[in-house]
Coordinates of C-alpha atoms and ligand atoms in Angstrom, one line a residue:
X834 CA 11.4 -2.3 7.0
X835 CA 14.3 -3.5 4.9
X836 CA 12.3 -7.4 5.1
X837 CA 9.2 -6.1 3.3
X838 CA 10.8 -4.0 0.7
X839 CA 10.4 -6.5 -1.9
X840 CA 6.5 -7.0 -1.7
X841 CA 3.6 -5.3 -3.1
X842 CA 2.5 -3.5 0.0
X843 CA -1.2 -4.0 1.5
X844 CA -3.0 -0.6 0.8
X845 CA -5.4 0.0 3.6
X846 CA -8.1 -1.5 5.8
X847 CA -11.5 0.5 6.8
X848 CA -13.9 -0.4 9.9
X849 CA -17.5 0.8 10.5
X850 CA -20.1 -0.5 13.0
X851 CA -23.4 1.0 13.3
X852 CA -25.2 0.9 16.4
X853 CA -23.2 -1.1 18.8
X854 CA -22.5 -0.9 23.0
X855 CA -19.2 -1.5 22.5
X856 CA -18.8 0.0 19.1
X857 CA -15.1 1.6 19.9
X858 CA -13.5 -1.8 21.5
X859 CA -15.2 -3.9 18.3
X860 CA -14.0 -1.0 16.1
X861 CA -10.2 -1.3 17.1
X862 CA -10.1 -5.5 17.4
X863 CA -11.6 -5.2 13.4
X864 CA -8.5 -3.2 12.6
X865 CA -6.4 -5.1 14.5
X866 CA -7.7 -8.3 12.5
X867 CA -7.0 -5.7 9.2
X868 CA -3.8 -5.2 10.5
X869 CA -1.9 -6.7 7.3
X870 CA -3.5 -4.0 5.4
X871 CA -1.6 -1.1 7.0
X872 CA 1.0 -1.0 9.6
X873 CA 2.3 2.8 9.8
X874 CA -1.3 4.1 11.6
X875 CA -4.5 3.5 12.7
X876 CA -7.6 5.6 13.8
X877 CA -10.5 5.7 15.4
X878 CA -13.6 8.2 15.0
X879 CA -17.4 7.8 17.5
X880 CA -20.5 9.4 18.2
X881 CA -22.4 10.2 21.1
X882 CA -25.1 12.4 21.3
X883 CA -24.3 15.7 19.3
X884 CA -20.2 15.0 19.9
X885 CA -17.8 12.9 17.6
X886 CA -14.5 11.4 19.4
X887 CA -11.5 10.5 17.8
X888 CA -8.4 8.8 18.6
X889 CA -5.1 8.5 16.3
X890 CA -1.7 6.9 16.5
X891 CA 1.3 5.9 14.3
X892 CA 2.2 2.3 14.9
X893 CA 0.1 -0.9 15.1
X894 CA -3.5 -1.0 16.9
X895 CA -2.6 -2.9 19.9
X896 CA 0.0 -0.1 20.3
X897 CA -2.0 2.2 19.9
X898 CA -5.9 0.9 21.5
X899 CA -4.8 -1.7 23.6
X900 CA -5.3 0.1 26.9
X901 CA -8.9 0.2 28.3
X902 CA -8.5 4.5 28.7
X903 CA -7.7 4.8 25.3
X904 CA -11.5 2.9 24.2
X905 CA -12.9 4.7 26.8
X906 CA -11.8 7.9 25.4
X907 CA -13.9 6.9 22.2
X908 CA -17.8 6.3 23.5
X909 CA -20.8 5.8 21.4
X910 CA -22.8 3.3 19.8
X911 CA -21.2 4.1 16.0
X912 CA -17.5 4.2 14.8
X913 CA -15.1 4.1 11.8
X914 CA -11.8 3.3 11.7
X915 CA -8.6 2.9 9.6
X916 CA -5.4 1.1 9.2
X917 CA -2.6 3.0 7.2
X918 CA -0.5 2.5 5.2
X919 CA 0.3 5.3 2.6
X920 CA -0.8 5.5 -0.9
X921 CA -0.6 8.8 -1.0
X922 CA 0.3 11.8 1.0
X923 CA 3.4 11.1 3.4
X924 CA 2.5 9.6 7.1
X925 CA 2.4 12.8 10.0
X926 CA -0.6 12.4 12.3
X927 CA -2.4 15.1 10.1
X928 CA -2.5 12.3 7.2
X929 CA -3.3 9.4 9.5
X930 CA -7.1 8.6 8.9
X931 CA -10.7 8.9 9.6
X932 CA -10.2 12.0 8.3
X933 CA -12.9 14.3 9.9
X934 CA -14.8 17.6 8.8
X935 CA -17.4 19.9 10.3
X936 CA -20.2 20.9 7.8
X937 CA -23.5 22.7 8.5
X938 CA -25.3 19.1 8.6
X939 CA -22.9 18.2 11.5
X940 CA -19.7 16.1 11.5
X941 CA -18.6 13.7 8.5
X942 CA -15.4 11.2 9.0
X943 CA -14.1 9.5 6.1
X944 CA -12.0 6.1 5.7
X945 CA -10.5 5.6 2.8
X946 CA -8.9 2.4 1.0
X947 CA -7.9 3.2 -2.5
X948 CA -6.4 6.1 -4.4
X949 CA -7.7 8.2 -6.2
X950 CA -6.2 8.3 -10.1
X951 CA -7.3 12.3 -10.9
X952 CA -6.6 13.7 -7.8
X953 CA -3.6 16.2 -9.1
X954 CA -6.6 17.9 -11.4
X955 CA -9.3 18.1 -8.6
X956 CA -6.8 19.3 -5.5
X957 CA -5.8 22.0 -8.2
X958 CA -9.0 22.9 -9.2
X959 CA -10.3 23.0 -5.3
X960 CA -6.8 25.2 -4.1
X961 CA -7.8 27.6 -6.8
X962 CA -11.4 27.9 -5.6
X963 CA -9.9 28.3 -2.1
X964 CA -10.1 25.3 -0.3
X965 CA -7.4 24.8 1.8
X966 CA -6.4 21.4 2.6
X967 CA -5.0 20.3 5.3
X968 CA -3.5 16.9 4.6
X969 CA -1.6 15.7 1.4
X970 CA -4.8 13.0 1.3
X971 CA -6.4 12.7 -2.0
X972 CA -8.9 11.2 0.6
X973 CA -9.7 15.0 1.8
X974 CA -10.4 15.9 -2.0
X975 CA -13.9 13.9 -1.4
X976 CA -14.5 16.4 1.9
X977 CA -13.8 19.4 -0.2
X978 CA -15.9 18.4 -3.0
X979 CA -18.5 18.1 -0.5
X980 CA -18.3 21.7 0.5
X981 CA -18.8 22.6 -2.3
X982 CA -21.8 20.6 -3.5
X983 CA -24.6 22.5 -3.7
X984 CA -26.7 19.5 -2.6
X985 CA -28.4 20.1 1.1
X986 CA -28.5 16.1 2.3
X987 CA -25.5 14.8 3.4
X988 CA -26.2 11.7 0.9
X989 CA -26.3 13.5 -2.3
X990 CA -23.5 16.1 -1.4
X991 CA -21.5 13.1 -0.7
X992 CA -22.7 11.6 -4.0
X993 CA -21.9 14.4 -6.1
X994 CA -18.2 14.7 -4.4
X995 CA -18.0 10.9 -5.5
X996 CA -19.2 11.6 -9.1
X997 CA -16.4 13.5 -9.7
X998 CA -13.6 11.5 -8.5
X999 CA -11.9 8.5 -10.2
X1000 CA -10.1 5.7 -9.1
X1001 CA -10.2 2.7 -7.0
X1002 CA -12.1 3.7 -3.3
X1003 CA -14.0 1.5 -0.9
X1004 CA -15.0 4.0 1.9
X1005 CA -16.6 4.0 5.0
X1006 CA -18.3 7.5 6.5
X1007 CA -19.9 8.8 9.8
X1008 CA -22.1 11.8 9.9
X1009 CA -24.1 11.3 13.3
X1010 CA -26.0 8.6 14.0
X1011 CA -25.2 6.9 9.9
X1012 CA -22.8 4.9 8.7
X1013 CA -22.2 5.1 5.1
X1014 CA -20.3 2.3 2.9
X1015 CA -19.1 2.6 -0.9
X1016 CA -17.6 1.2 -3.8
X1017 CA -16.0 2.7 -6.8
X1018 CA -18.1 1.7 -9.7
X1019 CA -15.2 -0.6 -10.7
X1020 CA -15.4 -2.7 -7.3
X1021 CA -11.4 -2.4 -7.6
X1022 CA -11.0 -2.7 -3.6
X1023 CA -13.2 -4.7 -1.4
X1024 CA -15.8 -4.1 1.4
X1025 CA -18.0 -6.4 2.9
X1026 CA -21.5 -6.4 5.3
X1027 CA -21.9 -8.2 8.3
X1028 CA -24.2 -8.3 10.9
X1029 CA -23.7 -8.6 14.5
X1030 CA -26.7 -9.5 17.0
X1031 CA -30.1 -7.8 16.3
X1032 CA -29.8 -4.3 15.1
X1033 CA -25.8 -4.2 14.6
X1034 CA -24.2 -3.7 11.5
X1035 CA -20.8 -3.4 9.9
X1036 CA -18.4 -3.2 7.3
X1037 CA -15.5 -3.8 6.7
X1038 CA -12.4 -4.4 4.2
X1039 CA -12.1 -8.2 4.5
X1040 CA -14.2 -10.9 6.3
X1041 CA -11.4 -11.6 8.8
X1042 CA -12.6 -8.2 10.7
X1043 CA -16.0 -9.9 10.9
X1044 CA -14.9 -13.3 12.4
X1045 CA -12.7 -11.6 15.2
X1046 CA -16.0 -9.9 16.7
X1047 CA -18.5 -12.7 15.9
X1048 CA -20.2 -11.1 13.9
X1049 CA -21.9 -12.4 10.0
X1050 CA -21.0 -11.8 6.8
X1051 CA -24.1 -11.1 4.8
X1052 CA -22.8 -9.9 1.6
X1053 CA -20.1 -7.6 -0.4
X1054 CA -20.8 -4.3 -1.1
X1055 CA -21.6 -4.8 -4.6
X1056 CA -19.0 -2.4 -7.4
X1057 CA -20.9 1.2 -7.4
X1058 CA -23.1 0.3 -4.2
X1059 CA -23.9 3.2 -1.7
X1060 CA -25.5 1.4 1.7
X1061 CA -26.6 3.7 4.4
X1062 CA -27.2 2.5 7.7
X1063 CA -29.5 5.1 9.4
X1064 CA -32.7 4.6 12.2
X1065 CA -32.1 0.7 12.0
X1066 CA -32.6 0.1 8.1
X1067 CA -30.3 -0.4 5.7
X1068 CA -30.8 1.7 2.2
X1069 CA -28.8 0.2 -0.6
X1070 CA -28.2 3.3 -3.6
X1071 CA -27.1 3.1 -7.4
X1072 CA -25.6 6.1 -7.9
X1073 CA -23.1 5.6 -10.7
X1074 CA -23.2 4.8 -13.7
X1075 CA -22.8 0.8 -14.5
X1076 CA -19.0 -0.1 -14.8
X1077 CA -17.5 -3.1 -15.6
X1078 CA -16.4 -4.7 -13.0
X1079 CA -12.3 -4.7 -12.1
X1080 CA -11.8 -6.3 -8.9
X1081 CA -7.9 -6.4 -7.7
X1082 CA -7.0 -10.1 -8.4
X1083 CA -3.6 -9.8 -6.2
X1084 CA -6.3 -9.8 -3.0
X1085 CA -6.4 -13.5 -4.2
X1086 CA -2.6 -14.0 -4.5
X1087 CA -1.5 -11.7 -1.2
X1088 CA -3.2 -8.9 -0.3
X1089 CA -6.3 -10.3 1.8
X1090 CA -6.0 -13.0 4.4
X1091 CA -6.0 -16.1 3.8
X1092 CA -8.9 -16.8 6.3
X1093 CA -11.5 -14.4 4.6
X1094 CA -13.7 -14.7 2.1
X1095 CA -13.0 -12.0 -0.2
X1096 CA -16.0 -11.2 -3.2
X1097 CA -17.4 -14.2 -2.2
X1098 CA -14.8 -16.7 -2.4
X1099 CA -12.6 -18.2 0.0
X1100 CA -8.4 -16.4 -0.7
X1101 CA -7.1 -19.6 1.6
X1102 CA -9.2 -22.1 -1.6
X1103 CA -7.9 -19.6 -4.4
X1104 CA -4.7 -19.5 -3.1
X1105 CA -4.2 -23.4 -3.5
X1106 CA -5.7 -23.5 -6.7
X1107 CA -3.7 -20.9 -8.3
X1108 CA -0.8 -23.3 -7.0
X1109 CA -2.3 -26.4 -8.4
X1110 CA -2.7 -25.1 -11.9
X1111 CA 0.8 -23.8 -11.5
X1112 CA 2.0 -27.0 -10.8
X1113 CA 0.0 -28.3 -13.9
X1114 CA 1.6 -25.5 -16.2
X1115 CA 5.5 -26.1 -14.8
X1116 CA 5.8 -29.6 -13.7
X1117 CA 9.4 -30.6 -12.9
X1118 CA 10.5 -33.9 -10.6
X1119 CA 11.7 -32.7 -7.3
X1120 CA 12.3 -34.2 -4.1
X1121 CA 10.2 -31.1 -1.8
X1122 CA 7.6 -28.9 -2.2
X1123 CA 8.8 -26.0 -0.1
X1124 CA 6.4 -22.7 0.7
X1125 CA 8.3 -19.4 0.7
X1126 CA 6.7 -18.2 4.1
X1127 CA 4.2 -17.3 4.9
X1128 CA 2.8 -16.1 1.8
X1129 CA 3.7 -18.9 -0.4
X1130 CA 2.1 -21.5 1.7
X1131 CA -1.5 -22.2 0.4
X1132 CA -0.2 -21.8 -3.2
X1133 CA 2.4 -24.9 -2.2
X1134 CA 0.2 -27.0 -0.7
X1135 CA -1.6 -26.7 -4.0
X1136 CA 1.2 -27.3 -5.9
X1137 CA 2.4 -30.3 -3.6
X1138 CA -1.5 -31.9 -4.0
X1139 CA -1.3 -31.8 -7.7
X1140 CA 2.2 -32.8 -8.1
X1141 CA 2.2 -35.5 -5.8
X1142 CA 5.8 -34.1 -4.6
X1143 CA 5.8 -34.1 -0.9
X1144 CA 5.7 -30.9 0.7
X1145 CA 7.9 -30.3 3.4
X1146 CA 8.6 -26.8 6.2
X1147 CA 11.8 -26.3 4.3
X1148 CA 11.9 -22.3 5.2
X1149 CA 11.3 -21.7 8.6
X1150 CA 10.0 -18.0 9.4
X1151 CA 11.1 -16.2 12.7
X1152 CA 8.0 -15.2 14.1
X1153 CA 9.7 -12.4 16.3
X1154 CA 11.3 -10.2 14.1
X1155 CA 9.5 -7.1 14.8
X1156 CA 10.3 -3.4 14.7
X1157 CA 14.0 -3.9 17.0
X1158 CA 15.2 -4.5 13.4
X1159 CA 13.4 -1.9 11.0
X1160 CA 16.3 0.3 10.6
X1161 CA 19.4 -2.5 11.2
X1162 CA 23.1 -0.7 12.0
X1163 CA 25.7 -2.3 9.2
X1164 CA 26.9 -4.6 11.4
X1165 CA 23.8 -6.5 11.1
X1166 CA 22.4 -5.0 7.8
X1167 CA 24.2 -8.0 6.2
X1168 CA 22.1 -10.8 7.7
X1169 CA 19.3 -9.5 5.7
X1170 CA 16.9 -12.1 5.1
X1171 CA 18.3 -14.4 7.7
X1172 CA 16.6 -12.5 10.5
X1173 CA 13.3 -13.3 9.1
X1174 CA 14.0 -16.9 7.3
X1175 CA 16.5 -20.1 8.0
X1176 CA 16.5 -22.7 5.7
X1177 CA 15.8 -26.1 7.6
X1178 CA 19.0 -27.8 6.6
X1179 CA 17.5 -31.8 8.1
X1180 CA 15.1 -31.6 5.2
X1181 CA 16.6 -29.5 2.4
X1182 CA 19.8 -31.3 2.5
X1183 CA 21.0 -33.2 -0.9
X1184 CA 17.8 -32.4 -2.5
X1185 CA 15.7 -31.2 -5.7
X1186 CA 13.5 -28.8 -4.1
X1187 CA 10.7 -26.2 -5.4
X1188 CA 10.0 -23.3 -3.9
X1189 CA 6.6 -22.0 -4.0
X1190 CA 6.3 -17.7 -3.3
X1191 CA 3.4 -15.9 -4.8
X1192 CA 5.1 -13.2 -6.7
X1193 CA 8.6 -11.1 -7.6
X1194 CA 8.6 -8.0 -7.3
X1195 CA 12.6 -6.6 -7.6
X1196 CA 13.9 -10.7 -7.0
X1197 CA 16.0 -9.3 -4.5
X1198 CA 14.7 -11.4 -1.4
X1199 CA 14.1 -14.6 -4.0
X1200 CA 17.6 -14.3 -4.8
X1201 CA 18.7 -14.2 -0.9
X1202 CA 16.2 -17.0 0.1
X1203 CA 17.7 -19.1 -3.2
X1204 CA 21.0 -18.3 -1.6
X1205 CA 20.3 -19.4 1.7
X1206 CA 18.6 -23.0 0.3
X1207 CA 21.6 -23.2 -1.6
X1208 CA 24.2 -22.9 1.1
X1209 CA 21.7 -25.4 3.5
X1210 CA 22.9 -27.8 1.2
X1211 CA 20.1 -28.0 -1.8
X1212 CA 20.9 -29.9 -4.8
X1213 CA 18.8 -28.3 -7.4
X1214 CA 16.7 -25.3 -6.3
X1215 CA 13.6 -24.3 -8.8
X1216 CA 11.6 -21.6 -8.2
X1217 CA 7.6 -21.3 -9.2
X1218 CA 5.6 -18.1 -8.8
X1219 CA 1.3 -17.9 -8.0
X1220 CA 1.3 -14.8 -10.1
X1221 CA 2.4 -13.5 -13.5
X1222 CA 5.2 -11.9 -13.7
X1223 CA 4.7 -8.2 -12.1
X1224 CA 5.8 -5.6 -14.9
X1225 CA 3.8 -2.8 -14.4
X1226 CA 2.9 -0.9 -10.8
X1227 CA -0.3 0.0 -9.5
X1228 CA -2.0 3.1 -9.3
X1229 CA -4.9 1.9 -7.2
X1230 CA -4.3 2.0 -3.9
X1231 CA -1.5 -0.2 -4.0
X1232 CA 2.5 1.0 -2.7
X1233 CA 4.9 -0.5 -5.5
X1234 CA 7.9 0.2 -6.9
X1235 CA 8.4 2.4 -9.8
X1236 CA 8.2 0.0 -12.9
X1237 CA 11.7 0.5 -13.3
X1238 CA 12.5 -1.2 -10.6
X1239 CA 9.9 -4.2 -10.9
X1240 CA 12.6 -6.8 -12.4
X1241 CA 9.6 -8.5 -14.6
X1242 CA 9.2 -5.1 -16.1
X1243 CA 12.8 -5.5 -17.7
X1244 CA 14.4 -8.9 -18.0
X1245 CA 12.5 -11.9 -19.4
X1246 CA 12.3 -15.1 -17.5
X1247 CA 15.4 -16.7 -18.2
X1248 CA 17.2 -13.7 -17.0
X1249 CA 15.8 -13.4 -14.0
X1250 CA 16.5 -16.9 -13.1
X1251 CA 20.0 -16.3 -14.2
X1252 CA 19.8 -13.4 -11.8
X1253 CA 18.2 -15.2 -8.9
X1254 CA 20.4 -17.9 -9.5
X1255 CA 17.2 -21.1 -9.7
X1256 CA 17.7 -23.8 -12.0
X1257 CA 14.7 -23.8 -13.5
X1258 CA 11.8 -20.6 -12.6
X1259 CA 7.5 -20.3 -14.0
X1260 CA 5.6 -17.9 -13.2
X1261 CA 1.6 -19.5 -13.3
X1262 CA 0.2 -17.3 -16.9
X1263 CA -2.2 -15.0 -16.8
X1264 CA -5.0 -18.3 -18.4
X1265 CA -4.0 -20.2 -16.0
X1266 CA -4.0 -17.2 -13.1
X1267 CA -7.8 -16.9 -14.2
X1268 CA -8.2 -20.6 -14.4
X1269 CA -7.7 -21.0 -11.3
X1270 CA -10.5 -18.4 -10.5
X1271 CA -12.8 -20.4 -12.5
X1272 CA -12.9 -18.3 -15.3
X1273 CA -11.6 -17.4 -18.8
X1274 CA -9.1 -14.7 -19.6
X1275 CA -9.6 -12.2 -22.1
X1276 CA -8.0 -9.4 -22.8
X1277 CA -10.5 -6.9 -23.6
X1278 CA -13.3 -8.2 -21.2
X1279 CA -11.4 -9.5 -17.8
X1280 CA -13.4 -9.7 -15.3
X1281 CA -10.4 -8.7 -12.4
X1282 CA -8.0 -5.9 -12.7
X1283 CA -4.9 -7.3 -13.4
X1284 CA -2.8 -4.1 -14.6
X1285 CA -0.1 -5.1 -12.8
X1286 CA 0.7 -8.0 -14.8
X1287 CA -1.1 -6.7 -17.9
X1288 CA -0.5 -3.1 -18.2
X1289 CA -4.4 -2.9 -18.9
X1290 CA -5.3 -0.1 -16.8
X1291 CA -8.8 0.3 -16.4
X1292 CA -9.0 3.6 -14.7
X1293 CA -7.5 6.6 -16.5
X1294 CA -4.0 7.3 -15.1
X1295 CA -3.6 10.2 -17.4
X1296 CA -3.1 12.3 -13.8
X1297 CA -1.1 10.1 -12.3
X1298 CA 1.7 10.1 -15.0
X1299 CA 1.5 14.2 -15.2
X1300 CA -1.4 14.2 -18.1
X1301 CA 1.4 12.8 -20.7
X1302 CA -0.5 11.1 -22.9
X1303 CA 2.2 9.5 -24.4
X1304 CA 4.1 8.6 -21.9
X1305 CA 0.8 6.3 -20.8
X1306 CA 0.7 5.2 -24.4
X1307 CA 3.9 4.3 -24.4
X1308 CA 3.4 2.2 -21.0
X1309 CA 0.8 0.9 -22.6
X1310 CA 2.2 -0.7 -25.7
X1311 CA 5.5 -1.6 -24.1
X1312 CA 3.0 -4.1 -21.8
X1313 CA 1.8 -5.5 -24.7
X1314 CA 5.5 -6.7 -26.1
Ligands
SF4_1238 FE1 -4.5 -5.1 -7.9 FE2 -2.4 -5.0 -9.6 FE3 -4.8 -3.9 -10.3 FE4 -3.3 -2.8 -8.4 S1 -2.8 -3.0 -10.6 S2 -5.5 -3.1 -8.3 S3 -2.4 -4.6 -7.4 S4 -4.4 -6.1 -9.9

């Protein structure tokens, strides 16, 4: 969609609920509440009584689950779903997730949010043992390593395929009458346990899925935490070794919803932080606060508090742009931005304004929103940014650009304003990104991942950049210019 090109995309969202009448209908109105997470697919897998069920569609959940037939088709009181949107592996129904196998145990479907960073090694390594895979998933590497555990209990195979793998992964599995959840031992994605009338249990990606079928969050998975849910308990495991923990701090600035509670915190209260100390670190005398919708907004309101500048609807968003527009003729490719955002000329007329997004990515849609304030009649337009500037891409489950294209990766600040056109532009630092979170940065010890702005990649990526060492090196230092 040429409107989103210039964001981080959402990576995935996963669903299970464990011993529910209506586990299907709860399953799909969880995804459609994780919807921001994924847009190009969505599944659903059940159980009932020896038999699993499973339903898959490209497009959005309420295209795809909406009617009554479709739930219907999907019976049982345990399910796991997915919302895609691809990592890895290009979108055909084949790749669209739970991805489901048949072992001598019984069933197993798999969810998947993540990617997996030595995937290229282990698919090898599996093709040459004579696995042979049926998706370009690195998710289905995890089903393959389970064939050929030599473990017997569906827990330890699954264990033992996990072992093996690295990279970000917060997973959700079926096998039968159990619902298994998991984090990598890094905690890099979330996944969060809630509870829904007596004997009901679920996880889920963000907290949002939880509040949409009344159901309570009890707690987040924890970073290298197994839980099974099996004959009403709920067994929490250790399996991996201790990490340190490297939770994605772009949930706080735009991945997750701003209604959820993500690691225990609230995004919506991080949000507005992160835009207060932004305010405290730029300061300039303006007329307006003005959000860059809808992703800038809890970040402005922060800004506007701590400012004192008023903070005004100066971008109004079109609500309705939807798919009639994903692939626009050229005699409308030109309106670009306009089809999504109109500058509200009564307010921004004559005056200073700031506007408030929550991160760059290749400036082209700052430098068309900057255009159209400009032309509503703004006198000065400055631009501050909730995030560090994004120079390097992410390998964890995350769509971005190649770094090349990242405009942060290869201009300094004062040419990308120049290139944006802004009379002044800050970007909130990486201190003041993790004072906001209530913590100190340090380099060596961070508490969040924050590669993307950093270049400090926890996770090897020696697969994902081909095993050149010193091309990673290289990536590596150039971050630390
Ligand atoms: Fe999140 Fe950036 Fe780390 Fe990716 S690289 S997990 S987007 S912080």
């Amino acid at each position: 969609m040429i409107f989103e090109k210039d964001k981080f995309k959402d990576e995935c969202g996963v669903f299970a609920i464990y011993n529910h009448n209506h586990a299907s209908a709860h399953t799909a109105l969880g995804l459609h509440a994780l919807q921001h997470r994924g847009q190009e697919a969505a599944g659903i897998v059940t159980y009932q009584d020896g038999k699993f069920y499973s339903e898959k569609g490209k497009g959005h959940v309420g295209d795809i689950f909406s009617d009554e037939k479709v739930i219907d088709k999907l019976p049982g009181k345990f399910a796991i779903g997915h919302n895609r949107y691809s990592t890895s592996g290009e979108t055909n129904l084949r790749n669209v997730q739970p991805i489901f196998a048949e072992f001598e145990f019984g069933g197993f479907a798999l969810s998947h949010n993540g990617n997996l960073t030595n995937a290229k090694t282990l698919r090898k390594n599996l093709i040459k043992q004579g696995c042979i895979f049926q998706s370009t998933l690195d998710t289905e590497i995890i089903i393959h390593l389970m064939a050929t555990s030599r473990h017997h209990e569906v827990v330890d195979r699954f264990i033992d395929s996990l072992r093996q793998v690295e990279g970000a992964y917060s997973l959700v599995a079926l096998c039968n009458e159990s619902i298994i959840g998991v984090r990598d031992p890094h905690g890099v994605r979330p996944l969060v346990l809630g509870k829904i009338e007596n004997e009901s249990w679920i996880l889920a990606s963000e907290t949002c899925a939880l509040d949409i079928i009344g159901a309570s969050y009890i707690r987040d998975i924890e970073p290298g935490e197994m839980v099974v849910l099996q004959n009403n308990t709920i067994q929490s495991i250790r399996p991996f070794q201790k990490k340190i923990s490297k939770f994605c701090i772009f949930e706080y600035i735009y991945f997750a919803r701003p209604d959820s509670f993500v690691d225990g915190k609230s995004v919506y209260e991080a949000r507005k932080k992160i835009g207060s100390v932004l305010a405290l670190e730029s300061h300039i005398n303006a007329d307006l606060v003005i959000p860059v919708p809808d992703s800038g907004v809890p970040a402005a309101i922060g800004y506007s508090k701590e400012s004192k500048i008023p903070y005004e609807l100066g971008i109004i968003r079109n609500h309705y742009v939807g798919r009639t527009f994903i692939e626009p003729g050229d005699k409308i490719r030109h309106l670009g931005v306009k089809l999504k955002h109109n500058a509200n000329q009564y307010l921004v007329k004559n005056k200073k304004v700031i506007l408030v997004d929550d991160s760059i990515v290749r400036g082209t849609t700052s430098k068309k929103i900057v255009e159209m304030v400009r032309n509503a009649g703004a006198k000065e337009v400055h631009l501050r940014i909730a995030s560090p500037p994004t120079t390097h891409s992410c390998f964890y489950g995350v769509d971005t650009p190649d770094r090349k294209e990242l405009i942060a990766a290869n201009n300094d600040t004062e040419k990308i304003r120049k290139e944006i056109n802004v009379d002044s532009l800050a970007f909130i630092s990486i201190n003041g990104l993790y004072r906001a979170m209530g913590l100190e940065y340090t380099e060596k010890e961070s508490f969040y991942c924050d590669a993307c702005f950093t270049g400090n990649y926890a996770i090897t990526l020696t697969d994902i950049l081909g095993g050149d060492t010193s091309k990673q090196l290289s990536l590596l230092s150039e971050s630390n210019k």
